[in-house]
CSV table of C-alpha atoms and ligand atoms in Angstrom, one decimal:
chain,number,residue,atom,x,y,z
Y,1,UNK,CA,-0.3,0.3,0.7
Y,2,UNK,CA,1.6,4.0,-1.1
Y,3,UNK,CA,0.1,6.8,1.5
Y,4,UNK,CA,-2.0,9.2,0.3
Y,5,UNK,CA,0.2,12.3,0.2
Y,6,UNK,CA,-1.1,15.6,2.6
Y,7,UNK,CA,-0.4,17.8,1.0
Y,8,UNK,CA,0.1,21.7,3.4
Y,9,UNK,CA,1.6,23.6,0.5
Y,10,UNK,CA,-1.9,23.2,-1.6
Y,11,UNK,CA,-3.7,22.7,1.6
Y,12,UNK,CA,-2.1,26.4,2.7
Y,13,UNK,CA,-3.0,28.5,-0.7
Y,14,UNK,CA,-7.0,27.5,0.3
Y,15,UNK,CA,-6.5,28.8,3.2
Y,16,UNK,CA,-4.3,31.7,2.7
Y,17,UNK,CA,-7.0,32.7,-0.8
Y,18,UNK,CA,-10.0,33.1,2.8
Y,19,UNK,CA,-7.2,35.1,4.6
Y,20,UNK,CA,-5.7,37.5,2.5
Y,21,UNK,CA,-10.3,37.9,1.7
Y,22,UNK,CA,-11.0,39.2,5.0
Y,23,UNK,CA,-8.0,40.5,5.7
Y,24,UNK,CA,-8.6,42.2,2.4
Y,25,UNK,CA,-11.6,43.6,4.1
Y,26,UNK,CA,-10.7,44.5,7.5
Y,27,UNK,CA,-8.2,47.2,5.0
Y,28,UNK,CA,-11.3,48.7,3.5
Y,29,UNK,CA,-13.1,49.4,6.7
Y,30,UNK,CA,-9.2,50.7,7.9
Y,31,UNK,CA,-8.1,47.8,10.3
Y,32,UNK,CA,-5.7,46.0,7.7
Y,33,UNK,CA,-4.5,43.0,10.2
Y,34,UNK,CA,-0.6,44.2,11.3
Y,35,UNK,CA,2.3,41.9,12.5
Y,36,UNK,CA,5.4,42.0,14.3
Y,37,UNK,CA,8.3,40.2,14.8
Y,38,UNK,CA,10.7,40.0,16.8
Y,39,UNK,CA,14.1,38.0,16.2
Y,40,UNK,CA,17.6,38.6,18.3
Y,41,UNK,CA,20.7,37.1,16.9
Y,42,UNK,CA,21.5,35.2,13.5
Y,43,UNK,CA,21.2,32.2,14.1
Y,44,UNK,CA,20.6,31.1,9.9
Y,45,UNK,CA,17.6,28.7,11.2
Y,46,UNK,CA,15.9,31.3,12.5
Y,47,UNK,CA,16.0,33.7,10.0
Y,48,UNK,CA,14.5,32.2,6.8
Y,49,UNK,CA,11.5,30.9,9.1
Y,50,UNK,CA,11.3,35.1,9.9
Y,51,UNK,CA,11.5,35.9,6.6
Y,52,UNK,CA,8.9,33.2,5.1
Y,53,UNK,CA,6.8,34.5,8.2
Y,54,UNK,CA,7.3,38.3,6.3
Y,55,UNK,CA,6.6,36.9,3.0
Y,56,UNK,CA,3.7,35.7,3.6
Y,57,UNK,CA,2.0,38.6,5.2
Y,58,UNK,CA,3.3,40.8,2.6
Y,59,UNK,CA,1.6,38.3,0.0
Y,60,UNK,CA,-1.4,38.1,1.3
Y,61,UNK,CA,-2.1,41.5,2.5
Y,62,UNK,CA,-1.2,41.5,6.5
Y,63,UNK,CA,1.3,44.5,8.1
Y,64,UNK,CA,4.0,43.0,9.4
Y,65,UNK,CA,7.1,44.4,10.5
Y,66,UNK,CA,10.3,42.3,11.5
Y,67,UNK,CA,12.4,44.3,14.3
Y,68,UNK,CA,15.9,42.4,13.9
Y,69,UNK,CA,18.8,42.5,16.9
Y,70,UNK,CA,22.0,41.9,18.0
Y,71,UNK,CA,22.4,38.7,20.0
Y,72,UNK,CA,23.6,40.8,23.2
Y,73,UNK,CA,20.4,42.5,23.5
Y,74,UNK,CA,18.8,42.8,27.1
Y,75,UNK,CA,15.7,41.2,28.2
Y,76,UNK,CA,14.7,44.4,28.9
Y,77,UNK,CA,15.4,46.1,26.0
Y,78,UNK,CA,13.0,43.5,24.7
Y,79,UNK,CA,10.5,43.5,26.7
Y,80,UNK,CA,10.7,47.7,26.8
Y,81,UNK,CA,10.4,46.4,22.6
Y,82,UNK,CA,6.9,44.3,23.5
Y,83,UNK,CA,5.1,47.3,25.6
Y,84,UNK,CA,5.9,49.7,22.9
Y,85,UNK,CA,4.3,46.9,20.2
Y,86,UNK,CA,1.5,46.1,22.9
Y,87,UNK,CA,0.4,49.7,23.4
Y,88,UNK,CA,0.5,50.0,18.8
Y,89,UNK,CA,-2.9,50.0,17.6
Y,90,UNK,CA,-1.0,49.1,13.4
Y,91,UNK,CA,0.1,46.0,15.5
Y,92,UNK,CA,-2.8,42.8,16.3
Y,93,UNK,CA,-0.2,40.3,16.4
Y,94,UNK,CA,3.7,40.1,18.0
Y,95,UNK,CA,5.4,37.2,17.4
Y,96,UNK,CA,9.0,36.4,19.1
Y,97,UNK,CA,11.7,33.9,17.2
Y,98,UNK,CA,12.1,31.3,20.2
Y,99,UNK,CA,14.6,30.4,21.4
Y,100,UNK,CA,15.9,33.0,23.0
Y,101,UNK,CA,19.6,34.0,23.7
Y,102,UNK,CA,20.5,32.7,27.1
Y,103,UNK,CA,20.4,36.0,28.8
Y,104,UNK,CA,17.0,36.5,28.0
Y,105,UNK,CA,14.5,34.0,30.1
Y,106,UNK,CA,12.4,33.2,26.9
Y,107,UNK,CA,9.4,32.3,30.2
Y,108,UNK,CA,9.3,36.1,31.1
Y,109,UNK,CA,9.5,37.2,27.7
Y,110,UNK,CA,5.6,35.8,26.5
Y,111,UNK,CA,4.2,36.5,29.2
Y,112,UNK,CA,5.3,39.9,28.7
Y,113,UNK,CA,2.6,39.3,24.9
Y,114,UNK,CA,-0.8,40.7,25.7
Y,115,UNK,CA,-2.4,37.0,26.0
Y,116,UNK,CA,-4.5,39.2,23.1
Y,117,UNK,CA,-1.3,39.5,20.7
Y,118,UNK,CA,-0.3,36.3,21.9
Y,119,UNK,CA,-0.1,34.7,17.8
Y,120,UNK,CA,1.9,32.1,18.8
Y,121,UNK,CA,-0.4,30.6,21.8
Y,122,UNK,CA,1.9,30.9,24.2
Y,123,UNK,CA,0.9,32.9,26.5
Y,124,UNK,CA,0.5,31.1,30.1
Y,125,UNK,CA,-3.0,32.7,29.8
Y,126,UNK,CA,-3.7,31.3,26.3
Y,127,UNK,CA,-2.3,27.8,27.4
Y,128,UNK,CA,-4.4,28.0,30.2
Y,129,UNK,CA,-7.6,27.6,27.7
Y,130,UNK,CA,-6.6,26.0,25.2
Y,131,UNK,CA,-6.4,23.4,28.2
Y,132,UNK,CA,-9.7,24.6,29.8
Y,133,UNK,CA,-10.9,23.3,26.1
Y,134,UNK,CA,-12.2,27.5,25.8
Y,135,UNK,CA,-8.8,28.3,23.5
Y,136,UNK,CA,-8.5,31.8,22.3
Y,137,UNK,CA,-5.2,31.4,19.4
Y,138,UNK,CA,-4.3,27.7,18.8
Y,139,UNK,CA,-0.5,27.2,18.7
Y,140,UNK,CA,0.4,27.6,14.6
Y,141,UNK,CA,1.7,24.0,14.8
Y,142,UNK,CA,0.3,22.1,16.6
Y,143,UNK,CA,-4.1,23.6,14.5
Y,144,UNK,CA,-2.2,23.3,10.9
Y,145,UNK,CA,-1.8,19.7,11.9
Y,146,UNK,CA,-5.8,19.8,13.1
Y,147,UNK,CA,-6.8,21.5,9.7
Y,148,UNK,CA,-4.9,19.3,7.4
Y,149,UNK,CA,-6.5,15.9,9.3
Y,150,UNK,CA,-9.9,17.9,8.2
Y,151,UNK,CA,-8.6,18.2,4.4
Y,152,UNK,CA,-8.7,14.2,3.9
Y,153,UNK,CA,-12.4,14.1,6.5
Y,154,UNK,CA,-10.5,12.1,9.2
Y,155,UNK,CA,-12.6,11.3,12.3
Y,156,UNK,CA,-11.1,12.2,15.0
Y,157,UNK,CA,-13.0,11.3,17.0
Y,158,UNK,CA,-11.9,7.7,19.5
Y,159,UNK,CA,-9.1,7.8,17.4
Y,160,UNK,CA,-6.3,6.6,19.1
Y,161,UNK,CA,-3.5,9.3,18.8
Y,162,UNK,CA,0.3,9.3,19.6
Y,163,UNK,CA,2.3,12.6,19.9
Y,164,UNK,CA,5.4,12.0,19.8
Y,165,UNK,CA,8.0,15.1,21.5
Y,166,UNK,CA,6.6,17.2,24.3
Y,167,UNK,CA,7.5,20.5,23.7
Y,168,UNK,CA,5.0,23.2,24.9
Y,169,UNK,CA,6.0,24.9,21.1
Y,170,UNK,CA,4.5,21.0,19.5
Y,171,UNK,CA,3.9,18.6,21.6
Y,172,UNK,CA,1.8,19.6,24.3
Y,173,UNK,CA,-0.4,21.8,22.8
Y,174,UNK,CA,-1.4,19.3,19.6
Y,175,UNK,CA,-2.4,16.7,23.0
Y,176,UNK,CA,-4.9,19.4,23.6
Y,177,UNK,CA,-5.8,19.6,20.2
Y,178,UNK,CA,-6.5,16.5,19.3
Y,179,UNK,CA,-8.0,15.3,22.7
Y,180,UNK,CA,-10.8,18.2,23.1
Y,181,UNK,CA,-11.9,17.2,19.0
Y,182,UNK,CA,-11.9,13.5,21.2
Y,183,UNK,CA,-9.1,11.2,20.3
Y,184,UNK,CA,-7.8,9.5,22.9
Y,185,UNK,CA,-4.0,10.4,23.1
Y,186,UNK,CA,-0.5,9.1,24.1
Y,187,UNK,CA,2.3,11.6,25.0
Y,188,UNK,CA,6.1,9.9,24.3
Y,189,UNK,CA,9.0,12.4,25.3
Y,190,UNK,CA,13.4,11.6,25.0
Y,191,UNK,CA,12.2,9.0,28.3
Y,192,UNK,CA,9.8,6.9,27.3
Y,193,UNK,CA,11.0,3.3,27.0
Y,194,UNK,CA,9.9,0.5,23.8
Y,195,UNK,CA,9.0,3.9,21.7
Y,196,UNK,CA,7.9,1.7,19.2
Y,197,UNK,CA,5.4,0.0,21.4
Y,198,UNK,CA,3.2,3.0,21.9
Y,199,UNK,CA,4.1,4.3,17.9
Y,200,UNK,CA,2.9,1.4,16.3
Y,201,UNK,CA,-0.7,1.6,18.5
Y,202,UNK,CA,-1.6,4.6,16.6
Y,203,UNK,CA,-4.6,5.5,14.3
Y,204,UNK,CA,-2.7,9.0,14.1
Y,205,UNK,CA,0.4,10.1,14.3
Y,206,UNK,CA,2.2,13.2,15.6
Y,207,UNK,CA,6.2,13.2,15.5
Y,208,UNK,CA,7.9,16.7,16.5
Y,209,UNK,CA,11.0,15.9,17.7
Y,210,UNK,CA,13.5,17.3,15.8
Y,211,UNK,CA,15.7,13.6,15.2
Y,212,UNK,CA,15.9,12.0,11.7
Y,213,UNK,CA,14.5,8.5,11.6
Y,214,UNK,CA,12.9,8.8,14.8
Y,215,UNK,CA,10.7,6.7,13.2
Y,216,UNK,CA,10.7,3.4,11.2
Y,217,UNK,CA,8.8,2.1,8.6
Y,218,UNK,CA,8.1,-0.6,11.1
Y,219,UNK,CA,7.2,1.7,14.0
Y,220,UNK,CA,3.6,2.1,12.0
Y,221,UNK,CA,0.4,0.7,11.9
Y,222,UNK,CA,-0.5,0.1,8.8
Y,223,UNK,CA,-3.2,2.6,7.4
Y,224,UNK,CA,-2.2,5.5,9.4
Y,225,UNK,CA,-2.1,9.4,9.6
Y,226,UNK,CA,1.6,10.3,10.4
Y,227,UNK,CA,2.0,13.6,11.0
Y,228,UNK,CA,6.1,14.3,10.0
Y,229,UNK,CA,6.8,18.7,12.1
Y,230,UNK,CA,10.3,17.2,11.8
Y,231,UNK,CA,12.6,20.2,9.9
Y,232,UNK,CA,15.6,18.3,9.4
Y,233,UNK,CA,18.8,18.3,7.1
Y,234,UNK,CA,19.3,14.7,5.6
Y,235,UNK,CA,23.8,13.5,4.9
Y,236,UNK,CA,23.2,15.9,2.0
Y,237,UNK,CA,21.8,18.4,3.4
Y,238,UNK,CA,18.1,18.1,1.9
Y,239,UNK,CA,15.3,18.7,4.2
Y,240,UNK,CA,14.4,15.8,6.0
Y,241,UNK,CA,11.2,15.3,8.7
Y,242,UNK,CA,12.2,12.4,11.8
Y,243,UNK,CA,10.0,10.0,9.7
Y,244,UNK,CA,11.8,8.1,6.9
Y,245,UNK,CA,9.9,8.4,4.7
Y,246,UNK,CA,10.0,6.4,2.1
Y,247,UNK,CA,9.6,3.6,3.9
Y,248,UNK,CA,6.5,4.7,6.1
Y,249,UNK,CA,5.2,6.0,3.3
Y,250,UNK,CA,4.6,1.8,1.6
Y,251,UNK,CA,2.7,1.6,5.3
Y,252,UNK,CA,1.1,4.7,6.6
Y,253,UNK,CA,-2.5,6.1,5.1
Y,254,UNK,CA,-1.7,9.6,4.6
Y,255,UNK,CA,1.3,10.3,5.7
Y,256,UNK,CA,2.7,14.7,4.9
Y,257,UNK,CA,6.3,14.3,2.8
Y,258,UNK,CA,9.0,17.4,4.2
Y,259,UNK,CA,9.2,20.1,2.5
Y,260,UNK,CA,5.9,20.6,1.5
Y,261,UNK,CA,4.0,19.5,4.5
Y,262,UNK,CA,4.0,20.4,8.1
Y,263,UNK,CA,5.7,23.7,7.3
Y,264,UNK,CA,3.8,25.6,4.4
Y,265,UNK,CA,0.8,25.0,7.9
Y,266,UNK,CA,3.2,26.3,10.4
Y,267,UNK,CA,3.1,29.9,8.6
Y,268,UNK,CA,-0.3,29.7,7.3
Y,269,UNK,CA,-2.0,29.5,10.8
Y,270,UNK,CA,-0.1,32.1,12.2
Y,271,UNK,CA,-1.9,34.6,9.3
Y,272,UNK,CA,-5.0,32.7,10.4
Y,273,UNK,CA,-4.0,33.7,14.0
Y,274,UNK,CA,-3.4,37.3,13.7
Y,275,UNK,CA,-6.3,37.8,11.1
Y,276,UNK,CA,-8.6,36.4,13.9
Y,277,UNK,CA,-7.1,38.7,16.4
Y,278,UNK,CA,-7.6,41.8,14.2
Y,279,UNK,CA,-11.2,40.5,13.4
Y,280,UNK,CA,-12.0,40.9,17.3
Y,281,UNK,CA,-10.1,44.5,18.1
Y,282,UNK,CA,-12.5,45.5,15.3
Y,283,UNK,CA,-15.9,43.8,16.4
Y,284,UNK,CA,-14.5,45.3,20.7
Y,285,UNK,CA,-14.6,49.2,18.3
Y,286,UNK,CA,-16.3,49.2,15.0
Y,287,UNK,CA,-16.5,53.0,15.3
Y,288,UNK,CA,-13.1,52.9,15.6
Y,289,UNK,CA,-12.4,51.1,12.6
Y,290,UNK,CA,-14.1,52.9,10.5
Y,291,UNK,CA,-13.1,56.0,11.3
Y,292,UNK,CA,-9.3,55.5,10.7
Q,301,LIG,N1,10.7,28.4,16.4
Q,301,LIG,C1,10.3,27.4,16.6
Q,301,LIG,N2,9.2,27.4,16.4
Q,301,LIG,C2,8.7,28.6,16.5
Q,301,LIG,C3,7.5,28.7,16.6
Q,301,LIG,O1,6.3,28.3,16.4
Q,301,LIG,N3,7.0,29.7,17.6
Q,301,LIG,C4,8.0,30.9,17.8
Q,301,LIG,N4,8.5,32.5,18.4
Q,301,LIG,N5,9.5,30.6,17.6
Q,301,LIG,C5,9.7,29.2,17.0
């Protein structure tokens, strides 16, 4: 059996068309959605990520500002920039690219972002809302994965979902979204004994470890949906995920490729979250938006 490929690029195009349309409607009322992206330091990977985020904004009618700072920026200076952006009426979403340099406490920075502008959904208040089943912002990558499952009409309710990786950015919020959708969820982490024992029970397998080939074909239940969140380089420096794609696709029912799978969806859901933040703000201030 060869798996059906879930094409994240194609699905992104469809969702971004809807973002563009809604962003134009807001702009016509003087309330164009706006995103601020902050990068501290010059990690090549982070530079690529933030460039792609800003370009996606430009391509879809979302106003964006990219602020780049040297790796030795102080925590106080970063907190001050966030305070300014929290008050900026053109900005509906604030994203501080992670990881941050060691002198800056990422938790403090995330908590400094106004919860209603926290388009990453990482603020404790947004994490708490997600956990209690009333999410304001769903973290972008797990949200994109849910959209991918929706795109294949997968019945999540009652399915056994196994999430490999327990980060605050992907694994934990992914588990919460799957649970909310009615799945029975197992979360595996780097200490899990006999990973294959768990993954082989998965109807839905989400892999987010950053370790190339951590999931091989023999660890997949025939017909399962395999979602690969990994972004690694192979021996030829080509992008690859956490799953041994070439062999896994002969066992899985559905599988996401790398590149062209989850990656574009993450950026798309950032646009969606920014748009929704702007829509909420406009709805709360209808007169002001039309006068601007
Ligand atoms: N670094 C890796 N993924 C992410 C993400 O989704 N958001 C932010 N802010 N930083 C990241």
